[in-house]
XYZ file of C-alpha atoms in Angstrom:
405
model
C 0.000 0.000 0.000
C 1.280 3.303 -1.201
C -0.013 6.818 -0.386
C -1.648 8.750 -3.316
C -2.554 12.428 -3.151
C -5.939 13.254 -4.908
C -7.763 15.681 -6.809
C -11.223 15.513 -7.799
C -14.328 17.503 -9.153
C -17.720 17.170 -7.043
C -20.978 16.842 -8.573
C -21.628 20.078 -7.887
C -18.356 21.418 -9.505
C -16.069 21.549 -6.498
C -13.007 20.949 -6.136
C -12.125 17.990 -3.669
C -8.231 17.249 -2.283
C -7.058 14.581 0.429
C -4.550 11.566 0.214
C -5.780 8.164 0.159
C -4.007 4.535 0.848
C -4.287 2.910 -2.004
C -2.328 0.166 -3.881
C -2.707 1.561 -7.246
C -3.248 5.133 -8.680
C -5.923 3.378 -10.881
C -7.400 2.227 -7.537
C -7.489 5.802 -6.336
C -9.316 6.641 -9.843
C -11.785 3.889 -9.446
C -12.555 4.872 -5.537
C -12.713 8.520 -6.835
C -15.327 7.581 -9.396
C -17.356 5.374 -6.887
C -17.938 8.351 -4.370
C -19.306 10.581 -7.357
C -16.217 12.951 -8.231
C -14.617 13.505 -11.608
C -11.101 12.568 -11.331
C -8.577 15.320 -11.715
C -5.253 13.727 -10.582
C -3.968 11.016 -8.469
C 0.171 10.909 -7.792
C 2.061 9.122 -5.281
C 3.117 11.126 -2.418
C 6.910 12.634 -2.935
C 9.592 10.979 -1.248
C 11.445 12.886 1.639
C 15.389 13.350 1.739
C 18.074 11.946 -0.355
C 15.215 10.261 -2.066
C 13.560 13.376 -3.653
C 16.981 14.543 -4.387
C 17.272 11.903 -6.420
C 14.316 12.303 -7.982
C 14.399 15.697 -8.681
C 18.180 15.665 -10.288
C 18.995 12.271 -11.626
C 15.349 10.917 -12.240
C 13.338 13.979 -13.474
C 9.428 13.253 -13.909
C 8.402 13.379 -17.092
C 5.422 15.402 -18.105
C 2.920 14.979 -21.228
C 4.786 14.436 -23.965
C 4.073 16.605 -27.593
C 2.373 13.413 -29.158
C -0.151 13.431 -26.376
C -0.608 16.865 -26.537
C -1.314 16.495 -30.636
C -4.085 13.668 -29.521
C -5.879 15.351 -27.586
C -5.985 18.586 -29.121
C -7.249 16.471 -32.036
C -9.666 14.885 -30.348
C -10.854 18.662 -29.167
C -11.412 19.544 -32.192
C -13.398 16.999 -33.059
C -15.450 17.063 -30.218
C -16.452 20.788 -30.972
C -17.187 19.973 -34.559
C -20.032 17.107 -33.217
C -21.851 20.310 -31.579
C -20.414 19.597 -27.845
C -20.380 22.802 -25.837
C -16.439 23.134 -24.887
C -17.209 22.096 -20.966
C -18.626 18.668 -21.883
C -15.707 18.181 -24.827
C -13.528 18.783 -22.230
C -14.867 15.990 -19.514
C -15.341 13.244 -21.996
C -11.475 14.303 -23.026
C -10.397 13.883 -19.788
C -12.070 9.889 -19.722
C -10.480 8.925 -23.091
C -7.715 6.412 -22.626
C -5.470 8.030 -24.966
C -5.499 11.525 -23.056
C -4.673 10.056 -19.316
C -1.242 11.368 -19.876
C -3.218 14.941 -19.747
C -6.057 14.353 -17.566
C -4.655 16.139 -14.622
C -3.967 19.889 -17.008
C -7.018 19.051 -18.484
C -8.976 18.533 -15.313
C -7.524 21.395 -13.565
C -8.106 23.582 -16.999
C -11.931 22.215 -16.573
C -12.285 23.118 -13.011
C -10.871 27.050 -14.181
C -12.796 27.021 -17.039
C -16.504 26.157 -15.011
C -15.328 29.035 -12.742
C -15.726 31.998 -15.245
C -12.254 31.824 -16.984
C -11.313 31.650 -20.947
C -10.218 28.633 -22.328
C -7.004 30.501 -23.030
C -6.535 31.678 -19.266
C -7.575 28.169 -17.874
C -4.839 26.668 -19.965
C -2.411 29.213 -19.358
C -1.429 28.718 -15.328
C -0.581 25.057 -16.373
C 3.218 24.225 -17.883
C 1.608 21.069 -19.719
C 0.371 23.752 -22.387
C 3.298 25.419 -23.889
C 3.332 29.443 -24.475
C 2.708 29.346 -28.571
C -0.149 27.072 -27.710
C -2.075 29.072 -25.390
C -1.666 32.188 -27.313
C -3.394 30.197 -30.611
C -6.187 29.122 -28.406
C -6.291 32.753 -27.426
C -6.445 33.976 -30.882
C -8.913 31.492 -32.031
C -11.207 32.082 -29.022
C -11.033 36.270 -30.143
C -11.751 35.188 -34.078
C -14.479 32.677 -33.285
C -12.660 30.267 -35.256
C -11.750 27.506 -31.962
C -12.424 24.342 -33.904
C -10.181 25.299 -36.722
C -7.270 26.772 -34.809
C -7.383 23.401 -33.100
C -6.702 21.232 -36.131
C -3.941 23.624 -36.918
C -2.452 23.068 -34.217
C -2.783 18.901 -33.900
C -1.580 19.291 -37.303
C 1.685 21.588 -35.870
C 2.381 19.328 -33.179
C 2.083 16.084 -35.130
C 4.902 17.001 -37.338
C 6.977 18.126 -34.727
C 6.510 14.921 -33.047
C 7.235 13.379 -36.248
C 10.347 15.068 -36.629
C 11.838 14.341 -33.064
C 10.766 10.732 -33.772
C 12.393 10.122 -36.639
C 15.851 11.305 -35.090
C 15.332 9.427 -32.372
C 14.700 6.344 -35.029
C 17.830 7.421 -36.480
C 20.249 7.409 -33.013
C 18.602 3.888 -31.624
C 21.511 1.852 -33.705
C 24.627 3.853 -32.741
C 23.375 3.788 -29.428
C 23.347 0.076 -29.521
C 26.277 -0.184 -31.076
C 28.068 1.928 -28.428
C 25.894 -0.121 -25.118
C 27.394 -3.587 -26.604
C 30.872 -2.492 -27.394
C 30.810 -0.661 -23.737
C 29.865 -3.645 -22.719
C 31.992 -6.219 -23.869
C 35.127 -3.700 -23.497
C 33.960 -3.755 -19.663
C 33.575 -7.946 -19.632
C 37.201 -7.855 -20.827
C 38.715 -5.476 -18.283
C 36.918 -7.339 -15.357
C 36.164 -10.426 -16.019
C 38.764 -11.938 -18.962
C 41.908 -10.426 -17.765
C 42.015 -10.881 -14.323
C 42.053 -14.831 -15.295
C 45.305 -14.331 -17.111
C 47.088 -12.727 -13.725
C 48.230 -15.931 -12.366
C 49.610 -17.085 -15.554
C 51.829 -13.803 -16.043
C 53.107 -13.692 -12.507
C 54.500 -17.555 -13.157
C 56.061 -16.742 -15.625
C 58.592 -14.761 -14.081
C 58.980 -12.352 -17.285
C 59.010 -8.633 -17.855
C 55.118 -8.047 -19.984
C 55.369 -6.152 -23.196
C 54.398 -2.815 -22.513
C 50.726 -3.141 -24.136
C 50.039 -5.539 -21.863
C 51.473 -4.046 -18.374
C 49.458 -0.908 -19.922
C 45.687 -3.245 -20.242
C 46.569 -5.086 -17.164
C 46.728 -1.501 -15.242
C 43.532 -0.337 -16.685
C 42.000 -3.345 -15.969
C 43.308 -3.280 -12.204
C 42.053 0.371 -11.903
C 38.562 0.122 -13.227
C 38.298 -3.310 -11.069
C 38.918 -1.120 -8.065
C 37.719 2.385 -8.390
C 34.630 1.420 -10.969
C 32.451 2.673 -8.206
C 34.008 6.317 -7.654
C 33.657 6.536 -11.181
C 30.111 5.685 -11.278
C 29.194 8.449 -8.353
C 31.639 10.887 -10.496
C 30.121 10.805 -13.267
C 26.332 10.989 -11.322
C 27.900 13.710 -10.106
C 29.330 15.657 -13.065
C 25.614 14.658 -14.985
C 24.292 16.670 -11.909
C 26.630 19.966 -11.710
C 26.173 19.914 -15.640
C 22.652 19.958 -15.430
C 22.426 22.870 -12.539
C 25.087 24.375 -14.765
C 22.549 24.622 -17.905
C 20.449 26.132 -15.858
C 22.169 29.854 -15.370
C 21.605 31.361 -18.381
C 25.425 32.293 -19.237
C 26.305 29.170 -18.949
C 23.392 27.670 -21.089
C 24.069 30.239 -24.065
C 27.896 29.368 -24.452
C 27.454 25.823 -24.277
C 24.695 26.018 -26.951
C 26.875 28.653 -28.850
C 30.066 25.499 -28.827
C 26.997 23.040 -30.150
C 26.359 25.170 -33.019
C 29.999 25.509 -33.965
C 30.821 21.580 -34.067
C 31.391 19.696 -37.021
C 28.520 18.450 -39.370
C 26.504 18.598 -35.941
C 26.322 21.991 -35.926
C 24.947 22.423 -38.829
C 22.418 19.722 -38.499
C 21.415 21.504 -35.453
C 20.738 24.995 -37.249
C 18.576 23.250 -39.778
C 16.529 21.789 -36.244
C 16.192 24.771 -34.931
C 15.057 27.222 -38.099
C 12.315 24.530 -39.206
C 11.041 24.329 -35.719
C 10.933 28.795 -35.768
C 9.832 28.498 -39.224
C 7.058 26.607 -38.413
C 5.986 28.071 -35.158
C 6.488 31.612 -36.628
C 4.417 30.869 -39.359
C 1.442 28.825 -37.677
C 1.071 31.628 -35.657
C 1.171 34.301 -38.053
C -1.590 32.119 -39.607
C -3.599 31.765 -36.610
C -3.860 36.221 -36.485
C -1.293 36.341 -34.186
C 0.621 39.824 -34.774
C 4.368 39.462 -35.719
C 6.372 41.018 -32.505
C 4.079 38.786 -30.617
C 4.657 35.734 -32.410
C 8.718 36.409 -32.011
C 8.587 36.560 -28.422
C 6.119 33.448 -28.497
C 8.542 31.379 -31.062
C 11.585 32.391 -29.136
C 10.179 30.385 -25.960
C 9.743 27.452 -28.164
C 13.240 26.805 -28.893
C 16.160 24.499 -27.814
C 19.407 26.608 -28.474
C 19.530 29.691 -26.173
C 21.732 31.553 -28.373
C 18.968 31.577 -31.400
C 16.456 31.668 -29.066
C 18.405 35.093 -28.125
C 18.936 36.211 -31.251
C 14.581 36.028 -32.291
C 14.192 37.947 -29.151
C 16.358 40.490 -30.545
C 14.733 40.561 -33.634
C 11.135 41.302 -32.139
C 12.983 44.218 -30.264
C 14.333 45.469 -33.767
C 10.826 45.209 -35.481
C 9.296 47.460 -33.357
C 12.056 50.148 -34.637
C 10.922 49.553 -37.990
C 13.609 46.735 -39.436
C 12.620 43.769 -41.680
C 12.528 40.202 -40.436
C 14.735 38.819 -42.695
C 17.274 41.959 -42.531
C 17.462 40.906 -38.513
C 17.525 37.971 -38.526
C 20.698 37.866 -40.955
C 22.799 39.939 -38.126
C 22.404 37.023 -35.821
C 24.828 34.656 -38.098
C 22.714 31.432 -37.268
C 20.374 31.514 -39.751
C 20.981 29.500 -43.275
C 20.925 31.888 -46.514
C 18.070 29.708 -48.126
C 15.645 30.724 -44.977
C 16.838 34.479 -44.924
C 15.821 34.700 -49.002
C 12.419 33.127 -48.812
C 11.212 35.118 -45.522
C 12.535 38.235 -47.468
C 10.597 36.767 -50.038
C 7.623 36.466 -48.024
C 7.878 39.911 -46.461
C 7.711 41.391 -50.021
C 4.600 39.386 -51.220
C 2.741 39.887 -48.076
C 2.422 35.733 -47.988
C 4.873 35.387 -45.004
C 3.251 32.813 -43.165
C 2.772 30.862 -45.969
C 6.669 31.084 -46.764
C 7.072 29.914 -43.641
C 5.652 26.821 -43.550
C 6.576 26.022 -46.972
C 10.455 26.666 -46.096
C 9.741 24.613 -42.569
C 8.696 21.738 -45.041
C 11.837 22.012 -47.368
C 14.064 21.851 -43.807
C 12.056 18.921 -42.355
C 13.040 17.293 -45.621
C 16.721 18.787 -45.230
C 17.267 16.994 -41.565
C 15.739 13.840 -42.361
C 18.720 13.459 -45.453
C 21.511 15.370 -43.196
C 21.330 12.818 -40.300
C 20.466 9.530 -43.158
C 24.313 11.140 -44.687
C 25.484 11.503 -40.938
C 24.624 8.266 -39.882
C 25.798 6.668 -43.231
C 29.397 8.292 -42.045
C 28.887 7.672 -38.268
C 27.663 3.771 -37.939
C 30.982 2.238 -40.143
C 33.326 4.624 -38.383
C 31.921 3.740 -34.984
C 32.335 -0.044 -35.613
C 35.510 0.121 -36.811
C 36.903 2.416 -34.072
C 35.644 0.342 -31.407
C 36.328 -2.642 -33.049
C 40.295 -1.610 -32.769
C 39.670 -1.218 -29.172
C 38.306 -4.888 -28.969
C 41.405 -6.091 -31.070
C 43.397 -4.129 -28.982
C 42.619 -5.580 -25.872
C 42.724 -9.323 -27.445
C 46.022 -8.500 -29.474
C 47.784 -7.239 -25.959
C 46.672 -10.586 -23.912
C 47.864 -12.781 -27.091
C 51.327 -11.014 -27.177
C 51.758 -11.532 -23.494
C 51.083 -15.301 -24.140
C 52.873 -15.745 -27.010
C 55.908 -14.166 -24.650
C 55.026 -16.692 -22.091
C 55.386 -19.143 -24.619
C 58.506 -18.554 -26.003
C 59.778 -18.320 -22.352
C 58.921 -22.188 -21.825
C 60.703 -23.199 -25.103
């Protein structure tokens, strides 16, 4: 039996909070449902100590991810379109099985919502529902046009899903790759060498060098293996509070943007994910200096994300888009020609999106080349590794050999 803290909606629209033993959070949800309540939320209780220390550093919680997001905005939309008043869309949202990853925001955006508030306010104190997407709801709530700003953005969020996916797709091999050559480098060092000790301290001969050098690294990794394991917890943890000061953050996303092939791949990322915010907002009504300061939020890199924010200050003194935008240095030529493009035919949201498509298609064939480079000189450089190992314990035998003869 575990302790769950609860939220719940009353039949008359109250909001109801208490802890419950339970041995299940579905158990909590059932019990919830058999007093009469709408279920809001129902999370173990937090750990004390070292525990939510852990937690909180090495073991972050993971909120609603972007594809559930795209579902059940989606699903919204859809609702609305059968002739459901938004209230009643919202509670048989809340029930679907594919939403539960959003049925706390969602419940808490109902219970703000039946108390006099916008949809675009109730979704707003809630970090589930990112910036860009509560000022679209906004903007569709002002133009009457709800359902359809909806599907626009399901649409937005299913390709950047899409997009994040099929990196991820990409990256599952090499990471394999590197787990089972970690791993069998580690077997060797730990459990294969130390089984070959004996038979070089008989022997009563000096080792060849590579040897006495694989031998050592085998005998400190069998010994310290531990401190290394809480060094690098710890160095994943100063490097993560280190991200968060904002000097910090920008320089380290300033060195990613200057690597190798990487860096490059990682400005295409990050202009097709401002292309297409910028632009579905521009086509949802939102005003341009707005949309700037609502597409900057939405980015990875700090030091682009700086550089839009700069260029919503500029606009307002009476400078172009794509005349910013070009002092910043981090934006390809291609995307600074067709927003200039777009700026002179009026048709910049559409420009947009159409140059967000052409860099979608750009990444996908950047990281197909990268990983057609990466994968053959991955298994070949840890394959010398392997060999290496091997070829130092077969020298050292042969040696012992020729000492017998």
């Amino acid at each position: 039996m575990a302790s769950f803290r609860y939220k719940a909606l009353s039949a008359t629209g109250a909001v109801v909070n208490g802890t419950l033993e339970a041995v299940s959070e579905r158990a909590v949800i059932e019990w919830l449902r058999e007093q009469g309540h709408f279920p809001i939320s129902a999370t173990e209780a937090e750990a004390a100590g070292w525990q939510r220390w852990l937690h909180a550093d090495l073991l972050p919680k993971r909120g609603p991810s972007t594809r559930d997001l795209a579902i059940a905005t989606q699903e919204l939309a859809t609702l609305i379109h059968a002739g459901l008043e938004l209230d009643r869309a919202l509670q048989i949202l809340i029930g679907l099985g594919e939403t539960r990853n959003l049925a706390q925001p969602l419940g808490g955006a109902l219970a703000r919502l039946k108390d006099g508030a916008s949809f675009a306010d109730a979704l707003a104190t809630d970090p589930a529902f990112p910036k860009f997407y509560v000022n679209m709801v906004r903007a569709g709530e002002m133009g009457g046009n709800l359902e359809a700003t909806l599907r626009r953005l399901a649409e937005y969020l299913a390709r950047a899903q899409a997009v994040r996916e099929a990196i991820a797709s990409a990256l599952v091999y090499p990471a394999i790759l590197l787990a089972t050559a970690g791993l069998s480098i580690a077997v060797i060092l730990l459990v294969v060498l130390p089984q070959f000790e004996p038979l070089f301290q008989d022997a009563g001969k000096s080792l060849p060098l590579a040897t006495r050098i694989v031998m050592g690294l085998g005998d400190v990794l069998g010994a310290t293996w531990w401190i290394l394991l809480l060094a690098a917890a710890a160095g994943a943890v100063w490097f993560r509070r280190a991200l968060e000061r904002p000097a910090f953050r920008k320089q380290w996303d300033i060195l990613l943007l200057r690597l190798p092939l990487f860096g490059d791949l990682l400005i295409k990322m990050e202009t097709e994910r401002f292309s297409r915010t910028l632009g579905t907002l521009l086509g949802n009504g939102v005003t341009l200096p707005v949309a700037l300061g609502i597409t900057g939020d939405t980015l990875s890199n700090s030091a682009i994300a700086a550089a839009v924010g700069e260029t919503a200050v500029g606009l307002r003194e009476g400078e172009g888009l794509a005349g910013r935008l070009s002092r910043s240095s981090f934006f390809p030529p291609m995307a600074l020609d067709l927003i200039r493009v777009g700026e002179e035919t009026g048709r910049l949201d559409e420009m947009l999106l159409r140059l967000a498509d052409l860099l979608e298609n750009a990444v996908k064939h950047t990281i197909e080349r990268l990983l057609a480079l990466l994968v053959p000189l991955l298994t070949v450089f840890l394959g010398m590794i392997v060999a290496g190992l091997i070829g130092s314990m077969l020298i050292a035998i042969l040696s012992v050999n020729d000492l017998a003869f």
